[in-house]
PDB file of C-alpha atoms and ligand atoms in Angstrom:
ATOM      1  CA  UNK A  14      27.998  87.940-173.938  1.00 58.00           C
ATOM      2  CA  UNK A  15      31.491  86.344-175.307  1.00 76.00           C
ATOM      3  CA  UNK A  16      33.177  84.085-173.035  1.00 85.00           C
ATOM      4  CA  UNK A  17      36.775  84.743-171.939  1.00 87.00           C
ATOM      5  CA  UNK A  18      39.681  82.399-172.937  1.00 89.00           C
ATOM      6  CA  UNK A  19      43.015  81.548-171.676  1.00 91.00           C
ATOM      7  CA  UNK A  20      45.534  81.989-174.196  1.00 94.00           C
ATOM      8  CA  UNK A  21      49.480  81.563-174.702  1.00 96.00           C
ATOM      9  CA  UNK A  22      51.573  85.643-174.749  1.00 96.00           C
ATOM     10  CA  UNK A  23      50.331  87.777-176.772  1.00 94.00           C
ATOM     11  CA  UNK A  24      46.836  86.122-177.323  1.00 93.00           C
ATOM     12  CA  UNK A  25      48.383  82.905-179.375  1.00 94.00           C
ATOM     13  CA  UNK A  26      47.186  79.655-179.005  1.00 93.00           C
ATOM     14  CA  UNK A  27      50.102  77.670-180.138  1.00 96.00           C
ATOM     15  CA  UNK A  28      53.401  76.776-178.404  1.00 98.00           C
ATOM     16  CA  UNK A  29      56.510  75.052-179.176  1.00 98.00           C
ATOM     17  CA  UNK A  30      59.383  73.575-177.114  1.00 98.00           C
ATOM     18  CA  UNK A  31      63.243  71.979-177.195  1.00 98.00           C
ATOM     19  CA  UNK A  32      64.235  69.531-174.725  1.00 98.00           C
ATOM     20  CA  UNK A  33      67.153  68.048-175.731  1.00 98.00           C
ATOM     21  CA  UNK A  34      69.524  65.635-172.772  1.00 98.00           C
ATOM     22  CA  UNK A  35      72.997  65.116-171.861  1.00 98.00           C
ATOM     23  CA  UNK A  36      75.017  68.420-173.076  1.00 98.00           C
ATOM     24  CA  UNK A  37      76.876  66.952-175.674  1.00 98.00           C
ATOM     25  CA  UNK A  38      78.977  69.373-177.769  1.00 98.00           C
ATOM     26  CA  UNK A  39      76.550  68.952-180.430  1.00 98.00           C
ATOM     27  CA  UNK A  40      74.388  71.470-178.510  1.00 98.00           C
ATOM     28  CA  UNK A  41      76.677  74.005-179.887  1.00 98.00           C
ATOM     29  CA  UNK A  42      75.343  73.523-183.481  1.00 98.00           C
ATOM     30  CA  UNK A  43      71.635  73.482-182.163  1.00 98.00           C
ATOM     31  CA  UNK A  44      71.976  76.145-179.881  1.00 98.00           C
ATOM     32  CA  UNK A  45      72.841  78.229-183.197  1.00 98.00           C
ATOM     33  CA  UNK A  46      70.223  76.580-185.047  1.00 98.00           C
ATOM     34  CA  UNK A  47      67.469  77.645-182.776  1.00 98.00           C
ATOM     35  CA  UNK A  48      69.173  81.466-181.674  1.00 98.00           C
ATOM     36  CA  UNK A  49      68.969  81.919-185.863  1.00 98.00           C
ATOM     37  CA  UNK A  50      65.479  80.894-186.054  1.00 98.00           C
ATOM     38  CA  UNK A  51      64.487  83.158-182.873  1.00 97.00           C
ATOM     39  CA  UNK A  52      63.140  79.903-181.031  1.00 98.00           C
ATOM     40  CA  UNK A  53      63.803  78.576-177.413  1.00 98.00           C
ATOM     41  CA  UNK A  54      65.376  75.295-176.470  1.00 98.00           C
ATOM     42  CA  UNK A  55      65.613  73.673-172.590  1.00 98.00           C
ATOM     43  CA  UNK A  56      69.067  71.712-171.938  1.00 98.00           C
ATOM     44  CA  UNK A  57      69.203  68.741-169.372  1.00 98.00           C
ATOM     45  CA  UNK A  58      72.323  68.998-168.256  1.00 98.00           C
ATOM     46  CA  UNK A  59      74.401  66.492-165.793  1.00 98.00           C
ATOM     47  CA  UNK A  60      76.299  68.698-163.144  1.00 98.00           C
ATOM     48  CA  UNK A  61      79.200  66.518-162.880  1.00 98.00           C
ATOM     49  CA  UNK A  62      79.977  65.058-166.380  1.00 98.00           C
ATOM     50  CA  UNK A  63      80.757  68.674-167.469  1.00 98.00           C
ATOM     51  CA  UNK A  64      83.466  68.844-169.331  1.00 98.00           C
ATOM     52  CA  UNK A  65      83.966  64.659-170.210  1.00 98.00           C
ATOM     53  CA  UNK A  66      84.392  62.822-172.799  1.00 97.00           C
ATOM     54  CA  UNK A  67      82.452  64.643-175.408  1.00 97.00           C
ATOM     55  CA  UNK A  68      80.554  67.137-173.010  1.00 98.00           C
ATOM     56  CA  UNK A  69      80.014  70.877-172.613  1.00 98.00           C
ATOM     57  CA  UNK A  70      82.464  72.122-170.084  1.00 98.00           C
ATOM     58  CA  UNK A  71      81.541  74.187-167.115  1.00 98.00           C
ATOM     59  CA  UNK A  72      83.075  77.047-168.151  1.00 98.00           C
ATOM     60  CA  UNK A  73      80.882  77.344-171.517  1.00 98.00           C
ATOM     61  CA  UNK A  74      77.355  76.594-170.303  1.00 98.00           C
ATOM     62  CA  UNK A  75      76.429  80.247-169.165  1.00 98.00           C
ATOM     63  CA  UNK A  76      77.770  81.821-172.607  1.00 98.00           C
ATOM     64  CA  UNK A  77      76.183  78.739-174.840  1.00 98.00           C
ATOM     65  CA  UNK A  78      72.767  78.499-173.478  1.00 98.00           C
ATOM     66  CA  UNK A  79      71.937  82.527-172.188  1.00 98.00           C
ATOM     67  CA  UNK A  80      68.572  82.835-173.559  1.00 98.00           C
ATOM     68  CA  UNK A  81      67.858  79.329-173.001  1.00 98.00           C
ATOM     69  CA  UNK A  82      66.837  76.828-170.346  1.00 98.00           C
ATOM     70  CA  UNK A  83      69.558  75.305-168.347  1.00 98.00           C
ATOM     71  CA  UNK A  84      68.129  72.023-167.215  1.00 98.00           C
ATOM     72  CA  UNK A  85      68.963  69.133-164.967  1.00 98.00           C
ATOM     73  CA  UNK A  86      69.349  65.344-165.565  1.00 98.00           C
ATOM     74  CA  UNK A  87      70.931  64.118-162.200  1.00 98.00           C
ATOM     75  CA  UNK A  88      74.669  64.331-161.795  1.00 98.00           C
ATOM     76  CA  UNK A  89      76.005  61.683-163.154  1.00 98.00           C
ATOM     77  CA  UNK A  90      73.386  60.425-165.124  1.00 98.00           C
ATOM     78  CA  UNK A  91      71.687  57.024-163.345  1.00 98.00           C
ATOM     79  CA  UNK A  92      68.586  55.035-163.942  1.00 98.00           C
ATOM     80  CA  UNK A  93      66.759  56.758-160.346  1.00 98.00           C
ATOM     81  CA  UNK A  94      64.334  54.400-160.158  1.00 98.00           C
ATOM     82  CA  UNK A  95      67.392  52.137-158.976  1.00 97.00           C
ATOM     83  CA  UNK A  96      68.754  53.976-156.079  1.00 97.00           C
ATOM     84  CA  UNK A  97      67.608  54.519-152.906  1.00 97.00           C
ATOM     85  CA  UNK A  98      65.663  57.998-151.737  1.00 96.00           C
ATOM     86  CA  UNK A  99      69.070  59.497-150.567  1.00 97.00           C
ATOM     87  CA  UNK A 100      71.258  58.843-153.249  1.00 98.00           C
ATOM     88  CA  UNK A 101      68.402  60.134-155.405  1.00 98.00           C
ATOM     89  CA  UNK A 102      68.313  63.186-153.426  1.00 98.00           C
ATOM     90  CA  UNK A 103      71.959  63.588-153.573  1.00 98.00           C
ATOM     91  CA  UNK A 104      72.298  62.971-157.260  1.00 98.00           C
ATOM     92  CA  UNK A 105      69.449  65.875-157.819  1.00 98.00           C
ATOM     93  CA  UNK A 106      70.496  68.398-155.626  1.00 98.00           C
ATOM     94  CA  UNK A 107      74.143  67.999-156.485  1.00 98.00           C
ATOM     95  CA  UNK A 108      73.300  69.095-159.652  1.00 98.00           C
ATOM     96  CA  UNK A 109      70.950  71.334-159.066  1.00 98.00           C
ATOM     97  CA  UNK A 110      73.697  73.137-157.129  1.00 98.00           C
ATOM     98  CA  UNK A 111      76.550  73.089-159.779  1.00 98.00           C
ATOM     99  CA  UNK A 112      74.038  74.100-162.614  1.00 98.00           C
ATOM    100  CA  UNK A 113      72.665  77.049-160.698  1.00 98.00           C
ATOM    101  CA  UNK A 114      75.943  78.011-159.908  1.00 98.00           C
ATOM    102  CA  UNK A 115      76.879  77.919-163.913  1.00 98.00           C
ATOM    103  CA  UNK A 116      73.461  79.381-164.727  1.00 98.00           C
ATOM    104  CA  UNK A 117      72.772  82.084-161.781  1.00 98.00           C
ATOM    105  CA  UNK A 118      69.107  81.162-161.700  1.00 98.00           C
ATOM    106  CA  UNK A 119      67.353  78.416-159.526  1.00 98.00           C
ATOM    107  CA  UNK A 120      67.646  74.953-162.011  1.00 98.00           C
ATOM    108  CA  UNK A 121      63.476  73.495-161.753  1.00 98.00           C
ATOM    109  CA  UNK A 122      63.663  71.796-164.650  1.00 98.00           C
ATOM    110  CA  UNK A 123      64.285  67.703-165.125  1.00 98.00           C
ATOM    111  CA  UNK A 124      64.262  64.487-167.356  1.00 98.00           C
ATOM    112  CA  UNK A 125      64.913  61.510-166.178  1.00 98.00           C
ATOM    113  CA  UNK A 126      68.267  59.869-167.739  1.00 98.00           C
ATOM    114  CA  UNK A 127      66.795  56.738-169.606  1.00 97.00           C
ATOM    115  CA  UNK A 128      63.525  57.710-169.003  1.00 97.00           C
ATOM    116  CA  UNK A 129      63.712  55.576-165.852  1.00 98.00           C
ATOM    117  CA  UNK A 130      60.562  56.976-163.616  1.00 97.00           C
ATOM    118  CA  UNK A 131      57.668  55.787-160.918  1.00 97.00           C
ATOM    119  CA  UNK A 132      55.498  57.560-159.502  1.00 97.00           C
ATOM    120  CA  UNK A 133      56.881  57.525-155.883  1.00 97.00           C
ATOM    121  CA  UNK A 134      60.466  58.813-158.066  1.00 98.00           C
ATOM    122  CA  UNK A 135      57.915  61.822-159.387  1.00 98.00           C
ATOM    123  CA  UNK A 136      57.130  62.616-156.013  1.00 97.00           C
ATOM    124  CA  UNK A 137      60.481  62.587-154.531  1.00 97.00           C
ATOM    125  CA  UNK A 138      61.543  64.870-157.012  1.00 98.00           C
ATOM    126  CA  UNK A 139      58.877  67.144-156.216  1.00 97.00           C
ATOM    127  CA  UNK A 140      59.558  67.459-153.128  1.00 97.00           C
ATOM    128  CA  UNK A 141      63.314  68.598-154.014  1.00 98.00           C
ATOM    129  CA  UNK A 142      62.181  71.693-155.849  1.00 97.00           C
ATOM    130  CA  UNK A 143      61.753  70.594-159.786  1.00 98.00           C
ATOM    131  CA  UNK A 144      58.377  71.724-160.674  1.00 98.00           C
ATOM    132  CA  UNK A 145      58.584  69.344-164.359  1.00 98.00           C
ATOM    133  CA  UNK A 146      60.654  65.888-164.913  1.00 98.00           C
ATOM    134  CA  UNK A 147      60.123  65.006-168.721  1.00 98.00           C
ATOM    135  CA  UNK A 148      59.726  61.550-169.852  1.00 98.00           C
ATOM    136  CA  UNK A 149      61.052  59.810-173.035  1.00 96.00           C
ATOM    137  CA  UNK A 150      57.072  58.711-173.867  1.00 93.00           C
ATOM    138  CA  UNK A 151      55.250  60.706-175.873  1.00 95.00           C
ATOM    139  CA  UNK A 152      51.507  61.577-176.843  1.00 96.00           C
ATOM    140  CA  UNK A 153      52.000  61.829-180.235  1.00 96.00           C
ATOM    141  CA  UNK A 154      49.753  64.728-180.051  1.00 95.00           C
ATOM    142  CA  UNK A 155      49.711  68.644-179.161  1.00 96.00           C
ATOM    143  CA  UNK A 156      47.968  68.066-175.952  1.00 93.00           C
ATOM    144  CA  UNK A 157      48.565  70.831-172.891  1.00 92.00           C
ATOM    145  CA  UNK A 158      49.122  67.688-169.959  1.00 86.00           C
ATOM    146  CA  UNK A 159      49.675  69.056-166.679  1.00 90.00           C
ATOM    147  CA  UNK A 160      51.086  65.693-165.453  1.00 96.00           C
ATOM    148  CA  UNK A 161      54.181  68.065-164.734  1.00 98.00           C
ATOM    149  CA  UNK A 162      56.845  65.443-162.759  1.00 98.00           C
ATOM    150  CA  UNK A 163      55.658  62.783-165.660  1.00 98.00           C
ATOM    151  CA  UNK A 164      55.948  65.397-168.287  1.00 98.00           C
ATOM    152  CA  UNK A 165      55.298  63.729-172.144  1.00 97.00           C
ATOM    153  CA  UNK A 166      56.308  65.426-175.074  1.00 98.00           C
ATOM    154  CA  UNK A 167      54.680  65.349-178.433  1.00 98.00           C
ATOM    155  CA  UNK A 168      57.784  63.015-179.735  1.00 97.00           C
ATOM    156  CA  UNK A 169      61.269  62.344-180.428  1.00 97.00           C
ATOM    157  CA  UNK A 170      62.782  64.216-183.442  1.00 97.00           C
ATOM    158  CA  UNK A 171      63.059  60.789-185.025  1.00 92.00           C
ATOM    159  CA  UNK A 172      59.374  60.345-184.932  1.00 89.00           C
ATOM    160  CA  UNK A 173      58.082  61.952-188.485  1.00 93.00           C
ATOM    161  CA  UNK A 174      59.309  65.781-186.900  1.00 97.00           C
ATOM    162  CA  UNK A 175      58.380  68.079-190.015  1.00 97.00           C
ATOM    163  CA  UNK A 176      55.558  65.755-190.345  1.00 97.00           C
ATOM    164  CA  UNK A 177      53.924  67.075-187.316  1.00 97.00           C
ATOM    165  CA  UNK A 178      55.772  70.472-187.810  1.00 97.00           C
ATOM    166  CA  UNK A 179      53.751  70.563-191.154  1.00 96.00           C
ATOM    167  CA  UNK A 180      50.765  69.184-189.235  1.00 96.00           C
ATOM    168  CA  UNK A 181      51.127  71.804-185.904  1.00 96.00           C
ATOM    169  CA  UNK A 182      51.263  74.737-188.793  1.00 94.00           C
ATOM    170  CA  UNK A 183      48.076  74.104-190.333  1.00 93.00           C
ATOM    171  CA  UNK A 184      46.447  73.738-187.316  1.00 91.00           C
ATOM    172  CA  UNK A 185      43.495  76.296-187.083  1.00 81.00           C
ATOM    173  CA  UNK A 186      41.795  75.170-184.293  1.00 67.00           C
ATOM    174  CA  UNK A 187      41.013  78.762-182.442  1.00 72.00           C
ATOM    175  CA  UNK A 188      39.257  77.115-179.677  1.00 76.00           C
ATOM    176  CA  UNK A 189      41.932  75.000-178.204  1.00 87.00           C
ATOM    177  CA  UNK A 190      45.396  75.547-177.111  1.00 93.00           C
ATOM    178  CA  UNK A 191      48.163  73.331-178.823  1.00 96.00           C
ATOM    179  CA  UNK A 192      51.853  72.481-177.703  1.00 97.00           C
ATOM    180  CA  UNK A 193      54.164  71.330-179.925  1.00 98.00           C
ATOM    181  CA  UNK A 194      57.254  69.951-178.043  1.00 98.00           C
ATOM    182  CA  UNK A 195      60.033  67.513-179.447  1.00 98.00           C
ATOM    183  CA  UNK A 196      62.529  65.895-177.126  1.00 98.00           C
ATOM    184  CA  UNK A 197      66.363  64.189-178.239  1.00 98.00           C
ATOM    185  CA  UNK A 198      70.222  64.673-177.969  1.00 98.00           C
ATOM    186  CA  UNK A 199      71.645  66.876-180.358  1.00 98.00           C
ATOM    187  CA  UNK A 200      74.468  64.356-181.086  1.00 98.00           C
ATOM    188  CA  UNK A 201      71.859  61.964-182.828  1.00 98.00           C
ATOM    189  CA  UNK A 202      71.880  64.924-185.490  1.00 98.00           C
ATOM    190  CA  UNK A 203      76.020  63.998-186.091  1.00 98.00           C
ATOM    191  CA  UNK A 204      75.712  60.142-185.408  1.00 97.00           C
ATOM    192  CA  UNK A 205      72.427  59.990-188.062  1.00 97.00           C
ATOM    193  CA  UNK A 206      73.735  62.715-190.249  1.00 97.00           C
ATOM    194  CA  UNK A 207      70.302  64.623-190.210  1.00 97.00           C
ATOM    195  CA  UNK A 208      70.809  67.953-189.205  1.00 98.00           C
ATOM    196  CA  UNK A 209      68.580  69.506-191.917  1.00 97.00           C
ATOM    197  CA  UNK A 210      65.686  67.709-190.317  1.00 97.00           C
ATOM    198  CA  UNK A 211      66.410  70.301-187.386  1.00 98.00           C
ATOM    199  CA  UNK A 212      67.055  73.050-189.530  1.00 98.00           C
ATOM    200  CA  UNK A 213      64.372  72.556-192.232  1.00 97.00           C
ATOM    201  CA  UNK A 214      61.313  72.142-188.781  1.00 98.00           C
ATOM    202  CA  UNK A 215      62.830  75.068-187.055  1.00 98.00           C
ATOM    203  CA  UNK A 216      63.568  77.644-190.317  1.00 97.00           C
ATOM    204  CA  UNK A 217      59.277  76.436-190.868  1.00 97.00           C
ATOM    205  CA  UNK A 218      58.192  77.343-186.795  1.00 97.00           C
ATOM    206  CA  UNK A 219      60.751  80.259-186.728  1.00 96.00           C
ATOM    207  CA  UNK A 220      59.186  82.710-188.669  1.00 83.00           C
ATOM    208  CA  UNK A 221      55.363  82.357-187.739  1.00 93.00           C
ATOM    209  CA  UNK A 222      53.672  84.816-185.787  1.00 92.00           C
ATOM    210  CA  UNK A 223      51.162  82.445-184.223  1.00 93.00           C
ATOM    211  CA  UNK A 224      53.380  80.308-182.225  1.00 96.00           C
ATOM    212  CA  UNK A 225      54.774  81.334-178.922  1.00 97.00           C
ATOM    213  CA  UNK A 226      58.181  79.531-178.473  1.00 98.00           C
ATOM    214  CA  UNK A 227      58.745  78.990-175.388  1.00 98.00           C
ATOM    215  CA  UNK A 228      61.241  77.069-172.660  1.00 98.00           C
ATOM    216  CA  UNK A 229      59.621  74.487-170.934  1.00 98.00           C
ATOM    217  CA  UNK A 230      60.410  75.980-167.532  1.00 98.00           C
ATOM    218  CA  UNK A 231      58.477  79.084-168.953  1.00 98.00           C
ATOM    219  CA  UNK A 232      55.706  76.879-170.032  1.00 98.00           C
ATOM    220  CA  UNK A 233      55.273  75.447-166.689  1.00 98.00           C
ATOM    221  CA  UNK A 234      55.717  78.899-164.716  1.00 97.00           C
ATOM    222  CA  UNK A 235      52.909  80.378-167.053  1.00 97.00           C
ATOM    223  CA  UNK A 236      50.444  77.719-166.791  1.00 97.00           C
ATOM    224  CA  UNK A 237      50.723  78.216-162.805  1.00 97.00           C
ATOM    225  CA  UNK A 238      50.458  81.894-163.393  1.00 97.00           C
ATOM    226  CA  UNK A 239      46.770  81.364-165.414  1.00 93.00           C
ATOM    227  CA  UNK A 240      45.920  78.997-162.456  1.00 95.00           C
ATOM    228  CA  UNK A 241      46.119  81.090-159.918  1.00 96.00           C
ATOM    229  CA  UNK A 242      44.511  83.853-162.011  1.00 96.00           C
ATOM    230  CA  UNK A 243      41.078  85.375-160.176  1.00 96.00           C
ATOM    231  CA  UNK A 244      38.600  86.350-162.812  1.00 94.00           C
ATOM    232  CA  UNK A 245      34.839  87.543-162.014  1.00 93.00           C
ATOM    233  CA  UNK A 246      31.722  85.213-161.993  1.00 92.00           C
ATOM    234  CA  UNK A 247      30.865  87.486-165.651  1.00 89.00           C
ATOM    235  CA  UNK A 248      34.408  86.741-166.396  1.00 87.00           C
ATOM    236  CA  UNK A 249      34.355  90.954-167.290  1.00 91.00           C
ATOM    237  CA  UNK A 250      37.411  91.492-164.804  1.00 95.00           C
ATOM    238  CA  UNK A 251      40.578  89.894-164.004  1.00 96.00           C
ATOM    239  CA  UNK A 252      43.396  89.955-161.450  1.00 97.00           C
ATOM    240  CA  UNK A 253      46.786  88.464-161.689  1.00 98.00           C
ATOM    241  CA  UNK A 254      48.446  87.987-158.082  1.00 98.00           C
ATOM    242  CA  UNK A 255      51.492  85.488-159.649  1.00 97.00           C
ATOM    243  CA  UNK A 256      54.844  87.630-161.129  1.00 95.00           C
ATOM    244  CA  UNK A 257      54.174  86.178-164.635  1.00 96.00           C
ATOM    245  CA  UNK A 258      51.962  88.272-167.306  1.00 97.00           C
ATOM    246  CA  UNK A 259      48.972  86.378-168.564  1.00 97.00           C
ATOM    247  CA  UNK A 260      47.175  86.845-171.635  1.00 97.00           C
ATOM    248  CA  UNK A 261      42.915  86.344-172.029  1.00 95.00           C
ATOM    249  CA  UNK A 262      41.048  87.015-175.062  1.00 92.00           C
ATOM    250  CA  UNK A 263      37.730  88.247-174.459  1.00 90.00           C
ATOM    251  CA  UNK A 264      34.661  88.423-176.916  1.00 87.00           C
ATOM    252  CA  UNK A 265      37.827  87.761-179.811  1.00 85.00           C
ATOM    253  CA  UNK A 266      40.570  90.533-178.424  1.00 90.00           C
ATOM    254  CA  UNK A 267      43.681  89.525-176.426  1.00 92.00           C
ATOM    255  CA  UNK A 268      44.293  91.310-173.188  1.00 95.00           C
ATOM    256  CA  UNK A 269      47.321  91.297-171.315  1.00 96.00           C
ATOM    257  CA  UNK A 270      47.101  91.005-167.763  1.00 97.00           C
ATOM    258  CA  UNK A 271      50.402  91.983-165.992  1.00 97.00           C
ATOM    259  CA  UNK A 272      51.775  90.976-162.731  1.00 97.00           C
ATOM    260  CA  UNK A 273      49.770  92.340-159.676  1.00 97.00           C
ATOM    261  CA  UNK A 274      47.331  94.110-162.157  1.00 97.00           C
ATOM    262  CA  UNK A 275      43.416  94.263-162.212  1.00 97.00           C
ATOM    263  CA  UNK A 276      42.493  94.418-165.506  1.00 96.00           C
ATOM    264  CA  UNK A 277      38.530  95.268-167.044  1.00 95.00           C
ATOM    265  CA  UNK A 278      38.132  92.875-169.982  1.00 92.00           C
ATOM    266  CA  UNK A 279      34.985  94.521-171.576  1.00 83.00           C
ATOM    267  CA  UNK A 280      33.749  97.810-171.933  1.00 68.00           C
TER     268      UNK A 280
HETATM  269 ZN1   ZN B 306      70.492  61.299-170.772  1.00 71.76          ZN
END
């Protein structure tokens, strides 16, 4: 008998992922770059620089990033690991609040301004409702970590992006599951003058059918839905109590299991 897999929507085993800090108005320029190339991005947004200096305002972050992930990044943008727990938990929820007014959706998404993170930090976050907080490290790789409130991406666009786009294409691997997911600030794109990196990886990951683009909200919310999915000891049947559709591929098909389904895999 074939085993059964986990795999990404729509049976693929590739992913890819924005997560770009601070709102700048350069986010305007990627926001169109990715919404031309059909891909997702995730925005980290501070609640109350809005509208400074050279920031998105309030009144344009619903319009600009529909589709998208609004994220947060604290409200006013301080190295955490500084403060004590309740300024910490004021500078989250505070902006929490003001996002998810802006948004209309409850804000669970985070990175850490500077990068600035412990591991008591990860845990106070967690307890104030962000199920990921992304870090500036990175693997390098296209690892699936579930480290979620120390969240690593595979790198900065700086570091060799349509090197590893050209590398996360011609991956074949069917047996594993790869995530391709680049962090930055879109106004490094005006300050280095290197927007057609941006364009060139994303026109290349845009049009392929085997990569599921995805926000990393969405990526987190899935991976919890496959964890709490109940298959059989044969692995022949599975149910799927979370509100989140997951896909399995069994003996080399891809099944869709919807929300509150029981599905047979075989036969
Ligand atoms: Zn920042």
């Amino acid at each position: 008998m074939g085993h059964t897999y986990l795999c990404f929507p729509a049976g693929k085993n590739k992913a890819l992922s924005f997560s770009y800090d601070d709102g700048n108005a350069a986010d305007r320029k990627l926001v169109d770059v990715f919404n031309r190339n059909g891909l997702k991005g995730t925005f980290h947004l501070n609640g109350g620089l809005l509208g400074q200096g050279n920031n998105i305002g309030a009144d344009e972050v619903a319009g600009l990033y529909a589709g998208h992930e609004v994220a947060g990044h604290s409200l006013t943008h301080p190295a955490l690991t500084r403060l004590s727990g309740e300024a910490v938990a004021a500078e989250i929820l505070e902006d929490r609040k003001r996002l998810e007014d802006l948004a209309g959706y409850p804000v669970r998404g985070f990175s850490y301004p500077y990068g600035a993170w412990s591991r008591p930090l990860a845990d106070r976050l967690a307890s104030l409702g962000l199920a990921y907080a992304r870090l500036v490290d990175a693997t390098g790789d296209f690892r699936l970590e579930e480290d979620w409130m120390a969240w690593r991406t595979t790198g900065h666009h700086n570091r060799d992006l349509l090197a590893q786009t050209d590398k996360f294409c011609r991956l074949e691997a069917r047996h594993g599951l790869h995530w391709f997911s680049v962090w930055g600030h879109s106004y490094e794109f005006d300050r280095e003058d290197n927007w057609g990196l941006i364009e060139d990886a994303c026109a290349r990951l845009g049009g392929r059918t085997d990569v599921w683009s995805t926000t990393v909200i969405g990526m987190v919310d899935y991976v919890d839905a496959w964890r709490r999915l109940r298959l059989s000891a044969a692995g022949d049947v599975a149910e799927n109590p979370s509100a989140v559709a997951v896909w399995l591929e069994a003996d080399g098909k891809a099944v869709e299991v919807a929300p509150g389904a029981r599905v047979r895999l075989r036969g």
